[in-house]
Structure formats: structure tokens, C-alpha cells
Amino acid sequence: DQQVKQNSPSLSVQEGRISILNCDYTNSMFDYFLWYKKYPAEGPTFLISISSIKDKNEDGRFTVFLNKSAKHLSLHIVPSQPGDSAVYFCAASGHFGNEKLTFGTGTRLTIIP
Amino acid sequence: EPEVTQTPSHQVTQMGQEVILRCVPISNHLYFYWYRQILGQKVEFLVSFYNNEISEKSEIFDDRFSVERPDGSNFTLKIRSTKLEDSAMYFCASSGVSGNTIYFGEGSWLTVV
């Protein structure tokens, strides 16, 4: 039962260009969405979040867009840097933060110098 | 910056043995979690803990698993009668009051042989 889906297992982007990572969800009870970045053999590192009352949240080079009607969110990274190469996980919860997170399968982003 | 710390970073155990994974959550956090990631798969929720009791657990968290907060700082995951399929990276996480993000530790890699 994949309630959170990341349909692109991998993505390659030229350094300096925009990286767009996508995530779809099926559970309409999800209320809070997060993006995590993960390196091999390390824990997920929080990047940015958005609650369902917003459609956009921006933090430096990272912007998350939420389209509730389409049950879709995306993470934009601009400009992309080599250090951004990692696996990116989308996660969702039923309410703010402290409810359990349901993770997507991840997208491996490779930034090409 | 405060962080979640986990020990050991890697543990190898014989099938059938008991293991204890330890975590020190961020000091002012109130909600504690264990997640795991089997190699090549997505991060999965195991259990959440609040106010000295389990608030939610997944199907993975069967009666071989237990959690404990023995003092004001540590949060442990115990797995009894380990099985080969318990081999995974186990992540401890914590969050503050409602509305806060869940922060993850670096993980403990468990190998059952």
C-alpha cells in the first residue's frame, strides 16, 4: 500500500540548473509534508516542510509546492549544486510533525558538474 | 545544532540473540520514534513514544520488539530473538511540541547472521 509515491527513482541535472523532484500521495488525511535528504549510511536530514494550509514554502534554494487537489507536491532546488547529490525522500503525516511519517521510495538526484 | 545520537553505529549479532540499540534524542523533545530502512527499500515507521508510553506502532513492531526510556535522556529499542529479516538500518528520531519537525539520528546498522 504505497500511500506516498515518488515515481522517478533517479534524476540527473546539470550544476546551476533547476532540480525538480516530484511526489504523489493517495491518503487525503495527510496534512503535513516534508522533504528529507539522505546520504548512504546516514540518517535522513530534514530540508523543508509544508502544511496543507499553504501551497508554497520557500527556504533559500529550496521551494516546496503543494497541490492538494492533485495530491501532488514537488521540491525545487535552484541553483543545483554538486553537494545536492543525494537521495531525496518525500514524507507525509496526518498532522503537524509528531505523528508518524509515511515515506516515499526516494529519488536519487545526481548533479553533474 | 542539537542532534539525535545513536549507538552503536554497526552491530552484528547471531540469529536468535537479543540486541539493544540506544539513542539520545534532542534534549527538549517530547516525542520519540524508531524507524528502519532495509537495504534498497524505503524508510518505515516502527513505533512512536510519548509520555512514557507507546502512542503508535506498526505491524513490523511485533512482540519481539520493545522500547524503553530508562532515564531522562536515553531511548532504547530492544529486539529479542533476532531474525535474519531484522537486518536493516535503524533510525531513532525525535520531535518537540506539536508542529515541530521530526529529526533523525545517523542510524544503527544491524546485521543478523
CSV table of C-alpha atoms in Angstrom, one decimal:
chain,number,residue,atom,x,y,z
A,1,ASP,CA,0.0,0.0,0.0
A,2,GLN,CA,2.1,2.9,-1.3
A,3,GLN,CA,0.4,6.0,0.2
A,4,VAL,CA,3.3,8.2,-0.8
A,5,LYS,CA,4.9,7.7,-4.2
A,6,GLN,CA,8.0,9.0,-5.9
A,7,ASN,CA,7.8,7.8,-9.4
A,8,SER,CA,11.2,8.8,-10.5
A,9,PRO,CA,13.9,6.6,-8.9
A,10,SER,CA,16.6,8.8,-10.3
A,11,LEU,CA,17.2,12.2,-11.8
A,12,SER,CA,20.3,13.9,-13.3
A,13,VAL,CA,20.6,17.7,-13.5
A,14,GLN,CA,23.4,20.0,-14.7
A,15,GLU,CA,25.0,22.1,-12.0
A,16,GLY,CA,23.4,25.5,-11.8
A,17,ARG,CA,20.1,24.4,-13.3
A,18,ILE,CA,16.9,23.7,-11.5
A,19,SER,CA,16.2,20.3,-10.0
A,20,ILE,CA,12.5,19.3,-9.6
A,21,LEU,CA,11.6,16.3,-7.6
A,22,ASN,CA,8.0,15.1,-7.5
A,23,CYS,CA,5.9,13.2,-5.0
A,24,ASP,CA,2.3,12.0,-5.1
A,25,TYR,CA,0.1,10.8,-2.3
A,26,THR,CA,-3.2,9.0,-2.0
A,27,ASN,CA,-4.3,9.5,1.6
A,28,SER,CA,-6.4,12.6,1.8
A,29,MET,CA,-5.9,12.6,5.6
A,30,PHE,CA,-2.3,13.7,5.2
A,31,ASP,CA,-1.9,17.2,6.5
A,32,TYR,CA,1.8,17.9,6.7
A,33,PHE,CA,4.5,17.1,4.2
A,34,LEU,CA,8.3,17.1,4.5
A,35,TRP,CA,11.3,16.6,2.3
A,36,TYR,CA,14.4,14.8,3.6
A,37,LYS,CA,17.8,14.4,2.1
A,38,LYS,CA,19.8,11.2,2.7
A,39,TYR,CA,23.3,10.2,2.1
A,40,PRO,CA,24.3,6.5,2.2
A,41,ALA,CA,24.7,5.1,5.7
A,42,GLU,CA,23.4,8.3,7.3
A,43,GLY,CA,20.1,9.4,8.7
A,44,PRO,CA,17.6,11.5,6.8
A,45,THR,CA,18.3,15.2,7.1
A,46,PHE,CA,15.3,17.5,7.2
A,47,LEU,CA,15.2,20.0,4.4
A,48,ILE,CA,11.8,21.7,4.2
A,49,SER,CA,8.2,21.2,5.1
A,50,ILE,CA,4.7,22.4,4.2
A,51,SER,CA,1.4,22.2,5.8
A,52,SER,CA,-1.8,21.7,3.9
A,53,ILE,CA,-3.0,25.2,4.5
A,54,LYS,CA,-0.2,26.5,2.3
A,55,ASP,CA,0.6,25.9,-1.4
A,56,LYS,CA,4.2,27.1,-1.3
A,57,ASN,CA,7.1,27.3,1.2
A,58,GLU,CA,10.5,28.6,0.4
A,59,ASP,CA,13.8,28.3,2.2
A,60,GLY,CA,16.9,29.6,0.4
A,61,ARG,CA,17.5,27.4,-2.7
A,62,PHE,CA,14.7,25.0,-1.7
A,63,THR,CA,11.0,25.6,-2.5
A,64,VAL,CA,8.2,23.1,-1.9
A,65,PHE,CA,4.9,23.4,-3.8
A,66,LEU,CA,1.7,21.6,-2.7
A,67,ASN,CA,-1.3,20.9,-5.0
A,68,LYS,CA,-3.9,19.5,-2.7
A,69,SER,CA,-6.5,18.8,-5.4
A,70,ALA,CA,-4.0,16.8,-7.4
A,71,LYS,CA,-2.4,15.3,-4.2
A,72,HIS,CA,0.9,16.2,-5.5
A,73,LEU,CA,4.0,18.0,-4.2
A,74,SER,CA,7.3,19.0,-5.6
A,75,LEU,CA,10.6,20.1,-4.4
A,76,HIS,CA,12.5,22.7,-6.5
A,77,ILE,CA,16.2,23.2,-5.9
A,78,VAL,CA,17.7,26.2,-7.7
A,79,PRO,CA,20.5,26.6,-8.5
A,80,SER,CA,21.5,22.9,-8.1
A,81,GLN,CA,25.0,22.3,-6.6
A,82,PRO,CA,27.2,19.2,-6.6
A,83,GLY,CA,26.6,18.8,-2.8
A,84,ASP,CA,22.9,18.3,-3.5
A,85,SER,CA,23.6,14.9,-4.9
A,86,ALA,CA,21.8,12.5,-2.6
A,87,VAL,CA,18.6,10.5,-2.2
A,88,TYR,CA,15.6,12.7,-1.5
A,89,PHE,CA,12.6,11.4,0.3
A,90,CYS,CA,9.2,12.8,0.5
A,91,ALA,CA,7.2,12.1,3.7
A,92,ALA,CA,3.7,12.8,4.9
A,93,SER,CA,1.9,12.8,8.2
A,94,GLY,CA,-1.6,13.2,9.4
A,95,HIS,CA,-1.0,16.3,11.4
A,96,PHE,CA,1.9,18.5,12.3
A,97,GLY,CA,5.2,16.8,12.9
A,98,ASN,CA,4.7,14.5,15.8
A,99,GLU,CA,2.5,11.9,14.1
A,100,LYS,CA,4.3,9.1,12.3
A,101,LEU,CA,5.8,9.8,8.9
A,102,THR,CA,5.0,7.8,5.8
A,103,PHE,CA,7.9,7.9,3.4
A,104,GLY,CA,8.1,7.6,-0.3
A,105,THR,CA,10.6,5.4,-2.0
A,106,GLY,CA,13.1,8.2,-2.7
A,107,THR,CA,14.6,9.8,-5.8
A,108,ARG,CA,18.4,9.7,-6.3
A,109,LEU,CA,19.5,13.1,-7.5
A,110,THR,CA,22.8,13.4,-9.3
A,111,ILE,CA,24.2,16.9,-10.0
A,112,ILE,CA,26.5,16.9,-13.0
A,113,PRO,CA,29.4,19.4,-12.7
B,1,GLU,CA,23.0,22.4,16.4
B,2,PRO,CA,21.3,19.8,18.6
B,3,GLU,CA,21.2,16.4,17.2
B,4,VAL,CA,19.9,12.9,17.8
B,5,THR,CA,22.8,10.5,18.6
B,6,GLN,CA,22.7,6.7,18.2
B,7,THR,CA,24.9,3.8,19.3
B,8,PRO,CA,26.3,1.5,18.1
B,9,SER,CA,26.8,2.6,14.6
B,10,HIS,CA,27.0,-1.0,13.5
B,11,GLN,CA,26.2,-4.3,15.3
B,12,VAL,CA,26.5,-7.8,14.1
B,13,THR,CA,24.5,-10.4,16.0
B,14,GLN,CA,23.7,-14.1,15.8
B,15,MET,CA,20.2,-15.1,14.9
B,16,GLY,CA,18.2,-15.7,18.0
B,17,GLN,CA,20.2,-13.3,20.1
B,18,GLU,CA,18.9,-10.1,21.7
B,19,VAL,CA,20.1,-6.6,20.7
B,20,ILE,CA,19.7,-3.2,22.2
B,21,LEU,CA,20.0,-0.1,20.1
B,22,ARG,CA,20.5,3.1,22.0
B,23,CYS,CA,19.5,6.7,21.3
B,24,VAL,CA,19.9,10.1,22.9
B,25,PRO,CA,17.1,12.3,21.5
B,26,ILE,CA,17.4,16.1,21.3
B,27,SER,CA,17.2,17.3,24.9
B,28,ASN,CA,13.9,19.3,24.9
B,29,HIS,CA,12.0,16.9,22.6
B,30,LEU,CA,9.0,15.0,23.9
B,31,TYR,CA,8.1,12.6,21.1
B,32,PHE,CA,10.4,9.7,20.2
B,33,TYR,CA,10.4,7.3,17.3
B,34,TRP,CA,12.2,4.3,15.8
B,35,TYR,CA,12.2,3.8,12.0
B,36,ARG,CA,14.1,1.3,9.9
B,37,GLN,CA,15.3,1.0,6.4
B,38,ILE,CA,16.0,-2.4,4.8
B,39,LEU,CA,18.7,-2.0,2.2
B,40,GLY,CA,17.3,-0.6,-1.0
B,41,GLN,CA,13.8,-0.1,0.4
B,42,LYS,CA,12.0,2.9,1.9
B,43,VAL,CA,12.2,4.2,5.4
B,44,GLU,CA,9.5,2.5,7.5
B,45,PHE,CA,7.9,3.6,10.8
B,46,LEU,CA,8.2,1.2,13.7
B,47,VAL,CA,7.0,2.9,16.9
B,48,SER,CA,6.3,6.3,18.5
B,49,PHE,CA,6.6,7.0,22.2
B,50,TYR,CA,5.2,9.9,24.2
B,51,ASN,CA,4.7,10.5,27.9
B,52,ASN,CA,6.4,7.2,28.8
B,53,GLU,CA,4.2,5.0,26.7
B,54,ILE,CA,3.9,3.8,23.1
B,55,SER,CA,1.5,6.0,21.2
B,56,GLU,CA,1.5,4.1,18.0
B,57,LYS,CA,3.3,1.0,16.5
B,58,SER,CA,3.4,-0.6,13.1
B,59,GLU,CA,2.9,-4.2,12.1
B,60,ILE,CA,6.6,-4.6,12.0
B,61,PHE,CA,6.8,-3.9,15.7
B,62,ASP,CA,5.8,-7.4,16.9
B,63,ASP,CA,6.2,-8.8,20.4
B,64,ARG,CA,9.9,-9.3,19.9
B,65,PHE,CA,10.4,-5.5,19.9
B,66,SER,CA,10.2,-3.2,22.9
B,67,VAL,CA,11.2,0.4,23.7
B,68,GLU,CA,12.1,2.0,26.9
B,69,ARG,CA,13.1,5.4,28.2
B,70,PRO,CA,15.1,4.3,31.2
B,71,ASP,CA,16.2,7.7,32.3
B,72,GLY,CA,15.7,11.3,31.2
B,73,SER,CA,18.0,11.2,28.2
B,74,ASN,CA,18.1,7.7,26.7
B,75,PHE,CA,15.6,5.9,24.4
B,76,THR,CA,16.3,2.3,23.6
B,77,LEU,CA,15.0,-0.3,21.1
B,78,LYS,CA,15.3,-3.9,22.1
B,79,ILE,CA,14.9,-6.8,19.7
B,80,ARG,CA,14.6,-10.2,21.2
B,81,SER,CA,15.1,-13.5,19.2
B,82,THR,CA,16.5,-11.7,16.3
B,83,LYS,CA,15.8,-12.9,12.8
B,84,LEU,CA,17.7,-12.6,9.5
B,85,GLU,CA,15.0,-10.2,8.2
B,86,ASP,CA,15.7,-7.8,11.1
B,87,SER,CA,18.8,-6.8,9.3
B,88,ALA,CA,18.4,-3.1,8.5
B,89,MET,CA,19.5,0.4,9.4
B,90,TYR,CA,17.5,1.5,12.4
B,91,PHE,CA,16.9,5.2,12.9
B,92,CYS,CA,16.0,6.9,16.1
B,93,ALA,CA,14.1,10.2,15.8
B,94,SER,CA,12.6,12.9,18.0
B,95,SER,CA,10.3,15.9,17.8
B,96,GLY,CA,9.2,18.7,20.0
B,97,VAL,CA,5.8,20.0,20.8
B,98,SER,CA,3.0,19.7,18.2
B,99,GLY,CA,4.0,21.4,14.9
B,100,ASN,CA,7.7,20.6,15.1
B,101,THR,CA,9.6,18.5,12.6
B,102,ILE,CA,10.9,15.0,13.2
B,103,TYR,CA,14.7,14.9,13.4
B,104,PHE,CA,16.6,11.7,12.7
B,105,GLY,CA,19.8,10.2,14.1
B,106,GLU,CA,22.6,8.8,11.9
B,107,GLY,CA,21.3,5.3,12.3
B,108,SER,CA,22.5,2.0,13.7
B,109,TRP,CA,23.2,-0.7,11.1
B,110,LEU,CA,22.1,-4.1,12.4
B,111,THR,CA,23.3,-7.3,10.7
B,112,VAL,CA,21.8,-10.6,11.8
B,113,VAL,CA,23.8,-13.6,10.7
